[in-house]
Coordinates of C-alpha atoms in Angstrom, one line a residue:
Chain A
X1 CA 225.7 167.8 98.1
X2 CA 228.4 169.6 96.1
X3 CA 225.8 171.2 93.9
X4 CA 223.8 172.3 96.9
X5 CA 226.9 173.9 98.6
X6 CA 227.8 175.6 95.3
X7 CA 224.2 177.0 95.1
X8 CA 224.5 178.4 98.6
X9 CA 227.8 180.0 97.8
X10 CA 226.5 181.5 94.6
X11 CA 223.7 183.0 96.5
X12 CA 226.0 184.4 99.2
X13 CA 228.7 185.8 96.8
X14 CA 226.9 186.2 93.5
X15 CA 229.6 188.1 91.7
X16 CA 232.4 185.6 92.1
X17 CA 233.5 182.6 90.2
X18 CA 233.7 179.7 92.7
X19 CA 234.0 176.4 90.9
X20 CA 237.7 175.4 90.5
X21 CA 239.0 178.4 92.4
X22 CA 241.2 178.4 95.4
X23 CA 242.2 181.2 97.8
X24 CA 238.6 182.1 98.7
X25 CA 239.6 183.1 102.2
X26 CA 243.2 184.2 101.4
X27 CA 241.9 186.6 98.7
X28 CA 239.1 187.8 101.0
X29 CA 236.3 186.7 98.8
X30 CA 234.8 184.9 101.8
X31 CA 234.7 187.2 104.8
X32 CA 234.2 186.0 108.3
X33 CA 230.6 187.2 108.1
X34 CA 230.1 185.2 104.9
X35 CA 231.7 182.1 106.4
X36 CA 229.2 182.2 109.3
X37 CA 226.3 182.8 107.0
X38 CA 227.5 179.8 104.9
X39 CA 227.6 177.6 108.0
X40 CA 224.1 178.7 109.0
X41 CA 222.8 177.9 105.5
X42 CA 224.5 174.5 105.5
X43 CA 222.8 173.7 108.8
X44 CA 219.4 174.9 107.5
X45 CA 219.6 173.2 104.1
X46 CA 221.6 170.0 104.8
X47 CA 221.1 169.7 108.5
X48 CA 224.9 169.4 109.0
X49 CA 226.6 171.3 111.8
X50 CA 230.2 172.5 111.4
X51 CA 231.7 173.0 114.9
X52 CA 233.8 176.0 115.7
X53 CA 237.1 174.0 115.9
X54 CA 236.8 173.4 112.1
X55 CA 236.2 177.0 111.3
X56 CA 239.8 177.6 110.0
X57 CA 240.8 179.2 106.7
X58 CA 242.0 176.0 105.1
X59 CA 238.5 174.5 105.4
X60 CA 236.9 177.3 103.5
X61 CA 239.5 178.2 100.9
X62 CA 237.9 176.4 98.0
X63 CA 234.7 174.6 97.1
X64 CA 236.5 171.2 97.5
X65 CA 237.7 172.1 101.0
X66 CA 234.2 173.2 102.0
X67 CA 232.7 170.0 100.6
X68 CA 235.3 167.9 102.5
X69 CA 234.6 169.5 105.8
X70 CA 230.8 169.1 105.3
X71 CA 231.3 165.5 104.4
X72 CA 233.3 164.9 107.5
X73 CA 230.3 165.9 109.7
X74 CA 227.8 164.2 107.4
X75 CA 229.4 160.9 108.4
X76 CA 229.3 161.5 112.1
Chain B
X1 CA 264.1 199.0 129.5
X2 CA 262.5 201.0 126.6
X3 CA 262.7 199.6 123.1
X4 CA 264.0 203.0 122.1
X5 CA 267.1 203.3 124.3
X6 CA 270.8 202.7 124.1
X7 CA 270.4 200.1 126.8
X8 CA 268.1 198.1 124.6
X9 CA 270.5 198.3 121.6
X10 CA 273.3 197.0 123.8
X11 CA 271.0 194.3 125.2
X12 CA 270.0 193.1 121.7
X13 CA 273.6 193.2 120.5
X14 CA 274.8 191.0 123.4
X15 CA 271.8 188.6 122.8
X16 CA 272.7 188.3 119.1
X17 CA 276.4 187.7 119.9
X18 CA 275.5 184.9 122.3
X19 CA 272.8 183.5 120.0
X20 CA 275.1 183.1 117.0
X21 CA 278.5 182.5 118.7
X22 CA 277.5 179.8 121.2
X23 CA 276.7 176.3 119.9
X24 CA 273.4 176.4 117.9
X25 CA 271.7 174.0 120.3
X26 CA 272.0 176.7 123.0
X27 CA 270.0 179.3 120.9
X28 CA 266.6 178.7 122.5
X29 CA 268.3 178.8 126.0
X30 CA 269.9 182.1 125.1
X31 CA 266.5 183.5 123.9
X32 CA 264.8 182.3 127.1
X33 CA 267.6 183.7 129.4
X34 CA 267.7 187.1 127.7
X35 CA 263.9 187.2 127.7
X36 CA 263.8 186.6 131.5
X37 CA 266.5 189.3 132.0
X38 CA 264.5 191.7 129.8
X39 CA 261.4 191.1 131.9
X40 CA 263.4 191.3 135.2
X41 CA 264.6 194.8 134.1
X42 CA 261.0 195.9 134.9
X43 CA 261.2 194.5 138.5
X44 CA 260.5 191.3 140.3
X45 CA 256.8 191.8 140.9
X46 CA 255.8 191.6 137.1
X47 CA 257.7 188.4 136.8
X48 CA 255.5 186.8 139.5
X49 CA 252.4 187.5 137.4
X50 CA 254.1 186.0 134.3
X51 CA 255.1 182.9 136.2
X52 CA 251.5 182.5 137.4
X53 CA 250.2 182.8 133.8
X54 CA 252.8 180.3 132.5
X55 CA 252.1 177.9 135.3
X56 CA 248.3 178.0 134.8
X57 CA 248.6 177.7 131.0
X58 CA 251.1 174.8 131.1
X59 CA 249.2 172.8 133.8
X60 CA 245.8 173.2 132.1
X61 CA 247.2 172.3 128.6
X62 CA 249.1 169.3 129.8
X63 CA 246.0 168.0 131.7
X64 CA 243.8 168.5 128.6
X65 CA 246.4 166.8 126.4
X66 CA 246.6 163.8 128.7
X67 CA 242.8 163.4 128.7
X68 CA 242.7 163.4 124.8
X69 CA 245.7 161.0 124.6
X70 CA 244.1 158.6 127.0
X71 CA 240.8 158.8 125.1
X72 CA 242.6 158.1 121.8
X73 CA 243.6 154.7 123.1
X74 CA 240.2 153.7 124.2
X75 CA 238.2 151.0 122.3
X76 CA 235.2 153.3 121.8
X77 CA 237.2 156.2 120.7
X78 CA 234.4 158.5 119.8
X79 CA 232.6 158.2 123.1
X80 CA 235.9 158.5 125.0
X81 CA 236.9 161.6 123.0
X82 CA 233.5 163.2 123.8
X83 CA 234.0 162.6 127.5
X84 CA 237.6 163.9 127.3
X85 CA 236.3 167.1 125.6
X86 CA 233.7 167.5 128.4
X87 CA 236.4 167.2 131.1
X88 CA 238.7 169.4 129.1
X89 CA 236.1 172.1 128.9
X90 CA 236.0 172.4 132.7
X91 CA 239.8 172.7 132.8
X92 CA 239.7 175.3 130.0
X93 CA 237.1 177.4 131.8
X94 CA 239.1 177.4 135.1
X95 CA 242.4 178.3 133.2
X96 CA 240.6 181.1 131.3
X97 CA 239.0 182.5 134.4
X98 CA 242.4 182.5 136.1
X99 CA 244.2 184.2 133.2
X100 CA 241.5 186.7 132.3
X101 CA 240.6 187.2 136.0
X102 CA 244.2 188.3 136.8
X103 CA 244.1 190.7 133.8
X104 CA 240.7 192.0 134.6
X105 CA 241.4 192.5 138.3
X106 CA 244.6 194.5 137.6
X107 CA 243.3 196.5 134.7
X108 CA 239.6 197.2 135.5
X109 CA 239.2 197.3 139.3
X110 CA 239.8 201.0 139.6
X111 CA 237.5 201.7 136.7
X112 CA 234.7 199.9 138.5
X113 CA 235.5 201.7 141.7
X114 CA 235.3 205.1 139.8
X115 CA 231.9 204.1 138.4
X116 CA 230.5 202.9 141.8
X117 CA 231.7 206.1 143.3
X118 CA 230.1 208.1 140.5
X119 CA 226.7 206.4 140.8
X120 CA 226.5 205.8 144.6
X121 CA 228.9 208.5 145.9
X122 CA 230.5 205.7 147.9
X123 CA 233.9 207.4 148.2
X124 CA 235.8 204.1 147.7
X125 CA 239.6 204.7 147.4
X126 CA 241.6 203.4 144.4
X127 CA 243.6 200.2 144.9
X128 CA 247.3 200.5 144.3
X129 CA 247.5 198.1 141.4
X130 CA 250.5 197.5 139.1
X131 CA 249.8 196.6 135.5
X132 CA 252.6 194.4 134.6
X133 CA 254.3 194.9 131.2
X134 CA 252.8 192.9 128.4
X135 CA 250.1 191.2 130.5
X136 CA 247.4 191.7 127.8
X137 CA 249.7 190.2 125.2
X138 CA 250.8 187.1 127.1
X139 CA 247.3 186.6 128.4
X140 CA 245.9 186.6 124.9
X141 CA 248.7 184.2 123.7
X142 CA 248.0 181.9 126.6
X143 CA 244.3 181.8 126.1
X144 CA 244.7 181.3 122.3
X145 CA 247.0 178.4 122.9
X146 CA 244.6 176.8 125.5
X147 CA 241.7 177.0 123.1
X148 CA 243.8 175.5 120.3
X149 CA 244.7 172.6 122.6
X150 CA 241.1 172.2 123.7
X151 CA 239.9 172.2 120.0
X152 CA 242.8 169.9 119.2
X153 CA 244.2 172.3 116.6
X154 CA 247.6 172.3 118.4
X155 CA 249.2 169.5 120.3
X156 CA 249.9 170.3 123.9
X157 CA 253.5 171.2 124.8
X158 CA 254.8 168.9 127.5
X159 CA 258.1 170.8 127.8
X160 CA 257.6 173.6 130.3
X161 CA 260.6 175.5 129.1
X162 CA 259.3 175.5 125.5
X163 CA 255.9 176.8 126.4
X164 CA 257.4 179.4 128.7
X165 CA 259.7 180.7 125.9
X166 CA 256.6 181.1 123.6
X167 CA 255.0 183.3 126.3
X168 CA 258.1 185.3 127.4
X169 CA 259.9 185.9 124.1
X170 CA 261.1 189.5 124.8
X171 CA 260.5 191.4 121.5
X172 CA 256.7 191.1 121.7
X173 CA 256.3 191.9 125.3
X174 CA 256.0 195.7 124.9
X175 CA 253.3 195.9 122.3
X176 CA 252.7 192.6 120.5
X177 CA 252.1 191.3 117.9
X178 CA 249.9 188.6 119.4
X179 CA 251.4 185.3 118.1
X180 CA 249.8 181.9 117.6
X181 CA 251.6 178.9 119.1
X182 CA 251.6 177.0 115.8
X183 CA 253.1 180.0 113.9
X184 CA 255.8 181.1 116.3
X185 CA 256.8 178.4 118.8
X186 CA 258.5 176.0 116.4
X187 CA 260.8 178.9 115.2
X188 CA 261.9 179.6 118.8
X189 CA 263.2 176.1 119.3
X190 CA 264.8 175.6 115.9
X191 CA 268.5 176.1 115.3
X192 CA 269.2 179.0 113.0
X193 CA 272.3 179.7 110.9
X194 CA 273.7 183.2 110.9
X195 CA 272.4 185.0 107.8
X196 CA 273.5 188.6 106.9
X197 CA 270.3 189.0 104.9
X198 CA 268.2 188.7 108.1
X199 CA 270.5 191.2 109.9
X200 CA 270.2 193.7 107.1
X201 CA 266.5 193.3 106.8
X202 CA 266.1 193.6 110.5
X203 CA 268.2 196.7 110.8
X204 CA 266.4 198.4 108.0
X205 CA 263.0 197.6 109.6
X206 CA 264.2 198.9 112.9
X207 CA 265.5 202.2 111.5
X208 CA 262.2 202.7 109.6
X209 CA 260.3 202.0 112.8
X210 CA 262.5 204.5 114.7
X211 CA 261.9 207.1 112.0
X212 CA 258.1 206.6 112.3
X213 CA 258.2 206.8 116.1
X214 CA 260.8 209.4 116.8
X215 CA 260.3 211.8 114.0
X216 CA 256.7 211.4 112.7
X217 CA 254.9 210.3 115.9
X218 CA 256.9 212.6 118.2
X219 CA 256.3 215.8 116.1
X220 CA 252.7 214.9 115.5
X221 CA 252.3 214.5 119.3
X222 CA 253.8 217.9 120.1
X223 CA 251.2 219.7 117.9
X224 CA 248.3 217.4 118.7
X225 CA 248.8 217.9 122.4
X226 CA 248.9 221.7 122.0
X227 CA 245.6 221.6 120.0
X228 CA 243.8 219.3 122.4
X229 CA 245.1 221.3 125.4
X230 CA 243.5 224.5 124.0
X231 CA 240.6 223.5 121.8
X232 CA 238.9 227.0 122.0
X233 CA 242.0 229.1 121.3
X234 CA 243.1 226.7 118.5
X235 CA 239.7 226.0 117.1
X236 CA 240.8 226.8 113.6
X237 CA 243.1 223.8 113.5
X238 CA 240.9 221.3 115.5
X239 CA 240.6 219.2 112.3
X240 CA 244.4 218.9 112.1
X241 CA 244.4 217.8 115.8
X242 CA 242.6 214.6 115.0
X243 CA 244.6 214.1 111.8
X244 CA 247.8 214.5 113.8
X245 CA 246.4 212.0 116.3
X246 CA 246.1 209.5 113.4
X247 CA 249.8 210.2 112.5
X248 CA 250.9 209.9 116.1
X249 CA 249.0 206.7 116.8
X250 CA 250.0 205.0 113.5
X251 CA 253.6 206.2 113.7
X252 CA 254.0 205.1 117.3
X253 CA 252.2 201.8 117.1
X254 CA 253.3 200.6 113.6
X255 CA 256.8 202.0 114.2
X256 CA 257.1 200.0 117.4
X257 CA 255.9 196.9 115.6
X258 CA 258.6 197.5 112.9
X259 CA 261.2 197.5 115.7
X260 CA 259.8 194.3 117.2
X261 CA 259.7 192.5 113.9
X262 CA 263.1 193.8 112.9
X263 CA 264.7 192.5 116.2
X264 CA 263.0 189.1 115.7
X265 CA 264.3 189.0 112.1
X266 CA 267.8 189.5 113.3
X267 CA 267.3 186.3 115.4
X268 CA 266.0 184.6 112.1
X269 CA 262.5 184.5 113.5
X270 CA 259.6 185.7 111.4
X271 CA 256.7 187.2 113.4
X272 CA 253.2 187.9 112.0
X273 CA 252.7 191.4 110.4
X274 CA 250.4 193.6 112.5
X275 CA 249.7 196.3 109.8
X276 CA 249.0 196.3 106.1
X277 CA 248.6 199.9 104.9
X278 CA 245.5 200.5 107.0
X279 CA 244.7 203.9 105.5
X280 CA 244.1 202.3 102.1
X281 CA 241.1 200.5 103.6
X282 CA 237.8 200.7 101.6
X283 CA 235.6 199.9 104.6
X284 CA 235.8 199.7 108.4
X285 CA 235.8 195.9 108.1
X286 CA 238.7 196.2 105.7
X287 CA 240.4 198.6 108.2
X288 CA 240.3 196.0 111.0
X289 CA 241.9 193.5 108.7
X290 CA 244.8 195.9 108.2
X291 CA 245.2 197.6 111.6
X292 CA 246.4 195.6 114.6
X293 CA 245.9 192.5 112.5
X294 CA 246.9 189.9 115.1
X295 CA 244.4 191.3 117.6
X296 CA 241.7 191.3 115.0
X297 CA 242.3 187.8 113.9
X298 CA 242.6 186.7 117.6
X299 CA 239.2 188.2 118.3
X300 CA 237.7 186.6 115.2
X301 CA 239.0 183.1 115.9
X302 CA 238.6 183.0 119.7
X303 CA 235.6 185.2 120.4
X304 CA 233.6 186.0 117.2
X305 CA 233.4 182.5 115.7
X306 CA 232.7 180.7 119.0
X307 CA 230.2 183.3 120.1
X308 CA 228.3 183.2 116.8
X309 CA 228.3 179.4 116.7
X310 CA 227.3 179.0 120.4
X311 CA 224.0 177.3 121.3
X312 CA 222.5 180.6 122.5
X313 CA 223.2 182.4 119.2
X314 CA 221.8 179.4 117.2
X315 CA 218.5 179.6 119.1
X316 CA 218.5 183.4 118.7
X317 CA 219.2 182.9 114.9
X318 CA 216.2 180.6 114.5
X319 CA 214.0 183.3 116.1
X320 CA 215.4 186.1 113.9
X321 CA 215.0 184.1 110.8
X322 CA 211.4 183.5 111.7
X323 CA 210.8 187.2 112.4
X324 CA 212.8 188.8 109.6
X325 CA 213.1 186.2 106.9
X326 CA 216.1 184.0 106.0
X327 CA 218.6 186.6 104.6
X328 CA 218.3 189.3 107.3
X329 CA 217.5 186.8 110.0
X330 CA 220.7 184.8 109.6
X331 CA 222.8 188.0 109.6
X332 CA 221.4 189.5 112.9
X333 CA 223.1 187.0 115.3
X334 CA 226.4 187.6 113.4
X335 CA 226.0 191.4 113.8
X336 CA 225.2 191.0 117.5
X337 CA 228.3 188.9 118.0
X338 CA 230.3 191.5 116.1
X339 CA 229.0 194.2 118.4
X340 CA 230.0 192.2 121.5
X341 CA 233.5 191.7 119.9
X342 CA 234.0 195.4 119.3
X343 CA 232.7 196.2 122.8
X344 CA 235.5 193.9 124.1
X345 CA 238.0 195.5 121.8
X346 CA 237.0 198.9 123.3
X347 CA 237.3 197.5 126.8
X348 CA 240.7 196.1 125.9
X349 CA 242.0 199.4 124.7
X350 CA 241.5 200.9 128.2
X351 CA 239.1 201.2 131.1
X352 CA 237.3 204.3 130.0
X353 CA 233.8 205.0 128.5
X354 CA 235.5 206.8 125.6
X355 CA 237.2 203.6 124.6
X356 CA 234.0 201.6 125.0
X357 CA 232.1 204.1 122.9
X358 CA 234.9 204.0 120.3
X359 CA 234.6 200.1 120.1
X360 CA 230.8 200.2 119.8
X361 CA 231.0 202.9 117.1
X362 CA 233.2 200.5 115.0
X363 CA 230.9 197.6 115.7
X364 CA 227.7 199.5 114.8
X365 CA 229.2 200.7 111.5
X366 CA 230.3 197.2 110.5
X367 CA 226.9 195.7 111.5
X368 CA 225.0 198.4 109.7
X369 CA 227.0 198.0 106.5
X370 CA 226.5 194.2 106.5
X371 CA 222.7 194.6 107.0
X372 CA 222.6 197.2 104.3
X373 CA 224.7 195.3 101.8
X374 CA 221.9 194.3 99.5
X375 CA 220.3 197.7 99.7
X376 CA 223.7 199.4 98.7
X377 CA 223.9 197.1 95.7
X378 CA 220.4 198.2 94.6
X379 CA 221.3 201.9 95.1
X380 CA 224.6 201.6 93.2
X381 CA 222.8 200.0 90.3
X382 CA 220.1 202.7 90.3
X383 CA 222.7 205.4 90.3
X384 CA 224.8 203.7 87.6
X385 CA 227.8 203.6 89.9
X386 CA 230.6 201.3 88.7
X387 CA 232.0 200.0 92.0
X388 CA 235.1 198.6 90.1
X389 CA 236.1 202.0 88.9
X390 CA 239.2 203.8 90.4
X391 CA 237.1 206.8 91.3
X392 CA 234.7 204.8 93.4
X393 CA 237.7 203.0 95.0
X394 CA 239.2 206.4 95.9
X395 CA 235.9 207.6 97.3
X396 CA 235.6 204.5 99.5
X397 CA 239.2 205.0 100.8
X398 CA 238.5 208.7 101.7
X399 CA 235.1 207.8 103.2
X400 CA 236.7 205.1 105.4
X401 CA 239.5 207.5 106.4
X402 CA 236.9 210.0 107.5
X403 CA 234.9 207.4 109.5
X404 CA 238.1 206.3 111.2
X405 CA 239.1 209.8 112.1
X406 CA 235.6 210.5 113.5
X407 CA 236.2 207.5 115.8
X408 CA 239.5 208.9 117.1
X409 CA 237.6 211.9 118.5
X410 CA 236.2 209.5 121.1
X411 CA 239.5 207.8 121.6
X412 CA 241.8 210.8 122.1
X413 CA 239.9 213.1 124.4
X414 CA 238.8 212.6 128.0
X415 CA 235.2 213.5 127.7
X416 CA 232.3 213.2 125.3
X417 CA 231.6 217.0 125.5
X418 CA 235.2 217.8 124.5
X419 CA 235.0 215.3 121.6
X420 CA 231.8 216.9 120.3
X421 CA 233.3 220.3 120.7
X422 CA 236.4 219.3 118.7
X423 CA 234.1 217.8 116.0
X424 CA 232.1 221.1 115.8
X425 CA 235.2 223.2 115.5
X426 CA 236.6 220.8 112.8
X427 CA 233.8 221.8 110.5
X428 CA 233.1 225.3 111.5
X429 CA 236.6 226.9 111.9
X430 CA 239.6 226.8 109.6
X431 CA 242.8 228.8 110.2
X432 CA 246.0 226.8 109.5
X433 CA 248.1 229.9 110.3
X434 CA 247.4 229.1 114.0
X435 CA 250.0 226.4 113.7
X436 CA 252.7 229.1 113.7
X437 CA 251.7 230.2 117.2
X438 CA 252.5 226.7 118.7
X439 CA 256.1 226.3 119.9
X440 CA 258.1 223.4 118.5
X441 CA 258.6 221.9 121.9
X442 CA 261.7 223.4 123.6
X443 CA 262.9 224.9 120.3
X444 CA 260.2 227.6 120.4
X445 CA 258.0 229.1 117.6
X446 CA 261.0 230.1 115.4
X447 CA 261.5 226.4 114.7
X448 CA 257.8 225.7 114.0
X449 CA 257.9 226.1 110.2
X450 CA 260.9 223.6 110.1
X451 CA 259.1 221.2 112.4
X452 CA 256.0 221.3 110.3
X453 CA 258.1 220.8 107.2
X454 CA 259.7 217.7 108.7
X455 CA 256.3 216.4 109.7
X456 CA 254.8 217.0 106.3
X457 CA 257.8 215.6 104.5
X458 CA 257.8 212.5 106.8
X459 CA 254.1 211.9 106.1
X460 CA 254.8 212.2 102.3
X461 CA 257.6 209.6 102.6
X462 CA 255.3 207.3 104.6
X463 CA 252.5 207.7 102.1
X464 CA 254.9 206.8 99.2
X465 CA 256.2 203.7 101.0
X466 CA 252.7 202.6 101.8
X467 CA 251.5 203.1 98.2
X468 CA 254.6 201.1 97.0
X469 CA 253.6 198.3 99.4
X470 CA 249.9 198.6 98.5
X471 CA 250.8 197.9 94.9
X472 CA 252.3 194.6 95.9
X473 CA 256.0 195.6 96.3
X474 CA 258.3 194.5 99.1
X475 CA 260.3 197.7 99.8
X476 CA 262.7 196.0 102.2
X477 CA 263.6 193.3 99.6
X478 CA 263.9 195.9 96.9
X479 CA 266.3 198.0 99.0
X480 CA 268.4 195.0 99.8
X481 CA 268.7 194.2 96.1
X482 CA 270.0 197.8 95.4
X483 CA 273.8 198.5 94.9
X484 CA 275.7 198.4 98.3
X485 CA 276.5 202.2 98.1
X486 CA 272.9 203.1 97.8
X487 CA 272.0 200.8 100.7
X488 CA 274.6 202.4 102.9
X489 CA 273.4 205.8 101.9
X490 CA 269.8 204.9 102.8
X491 CA 270.8 203.4 106.1
X492 CA 272.9 206.6 107.0
X493 CA 270.1 208.9 105.9
X494 CA 267.5 207.1 108.1
X495 CA 270.0 207.0 111.0
X496 CA 270.7 210.7 110.6
X497 CA 266.9 211.5 110.4
X498 CA 266.2 209.5 113.6
X499 CA 269.1 211.2 115.5
X500 CA 268.7 214.7 114.2
X501 CA 265.1 215.4 113.1
X502 CA 263.0 214.3 116.0
X503 CA 261.9 216.7 118.7
X504 CA 263.9 216.9 122.0
X505 CA 261.0 215.4 123.9
X506 CA 262.0 211.8 123.2
X507 CA 261.2 209.0 125.7
X508 CA 257.4 209.3 125.7
X509 CA 257.3 205.5 125.3
X510 CA 254.9 203.3 123.3
X511 CA 251.3 204.2 123.4
X512 CA 250.4 200.5 123.2
X513 CA 252.7 199.5 126.1
X514 CA 249.9 200.5 128.6
X515 CA 247.5 197.9 127.1

């Protein structure tokens, strides 16, 4: 799943290094538009829905954080 | 009680003495008591609306909190939490309708009456409605807190006094910033030791804010008003009219926020920044992340995200993906939600079609730039444009500044025809010598060159400070590290500028207080 999310992110923000990087939201690499497109892609590709209450900066600030929030809803 | 008054200075001094001289455990009570006194200085009636908002917010949050707590103890926790969320949703909707309903009724009833009269010639009279001070700000803080409790991002506050203090804390009442419960509330109840550094920092920030408001914004206002009052006679400086409006709006709003944050700092409370060098923005999206930041982030978290992730938008997104392909299709619902958000931002700024047009203008530009993003990349590549170069960065800043100023034409005049006329004059007529015919307020035209010099010098200082901050510096911290003699000199110079260099027409008040 991690690879799939990385693939989606690389498609959304092709010019940025994502693996191992933190501060994706804080450094404005992921805009609010990109976060919503990412959620839409995760739903389409992985059939996992991230609810609005979990759309907070700390859940999108790194690849690890995004994977963690996706896994949380995969188990539901 | 205006924030720019001797009375307010005395009020803050008394509050600070009580805050630091009484036992520390009394600090939150001092803040609460002084906040109530501050609000009472505007009359009894506004207090009643505030009490209503506090009562509704407290009751709804406690009820939701109790539902979640009971569900957490159930054997089948997941099912019980789902049921608690469903019940909480009903409570949330009622509380939001009451909070926003009060705001909407007081702020927009006469706007609707005007429009009904305009369309149907009904001749309905205006209602005598009072817009209580700070109602937008405490309504936004209340609803943000309610949504945080509903989403279980914040725990509910069972202590009525604590929640009330979060909603009535006096510095933010006049013009924000809009705070989050999780960021501000804890600081209001903590005990704080007296720290000279906080007082120094606060005083410096207040003086800087007063300089922006009383010198820059006030002089800009004198000339901007003259130009807008006679657009035909002063057509040659129409362009400067809108530029002066930018100086006035920024000086007044950000200066007021400097005062608010400075006062809070003296109480050892750190409030969220509301501005981050907005005129260095490279796009309209960037601008809204730097201008009135707390309102933008409120709209993003509590309107834009929930709206885009709503069931309706998801269904709409499926259709647009089918019709326009994956990439464009997934962006269309986001753009639509963005347009709705900016429509609401326009409505919030005031019940006029000019404000609504201004909001939609911003929303359309952002949506357009998002939809065109890939196309822009292709064009840049074809034209061999290096978008990492300094020249391109500067071009983007100037382009964004121009787009923002175009939007102010809609914001600062009363009719669309006048806005279009000012725009036309801005590009067809140019005669800066016309400035010399405008009197410097009560001081007459003889003082005009000096007034313009003060205004220009002030803008230059503001630009240098902004550039300093944009490069990552913290000017306040740097000043406080300087030798004491230099610090005293700077404080005295700022004080002198505030007292001596502003026009005699002080007391215009905060532009944003009316929102």
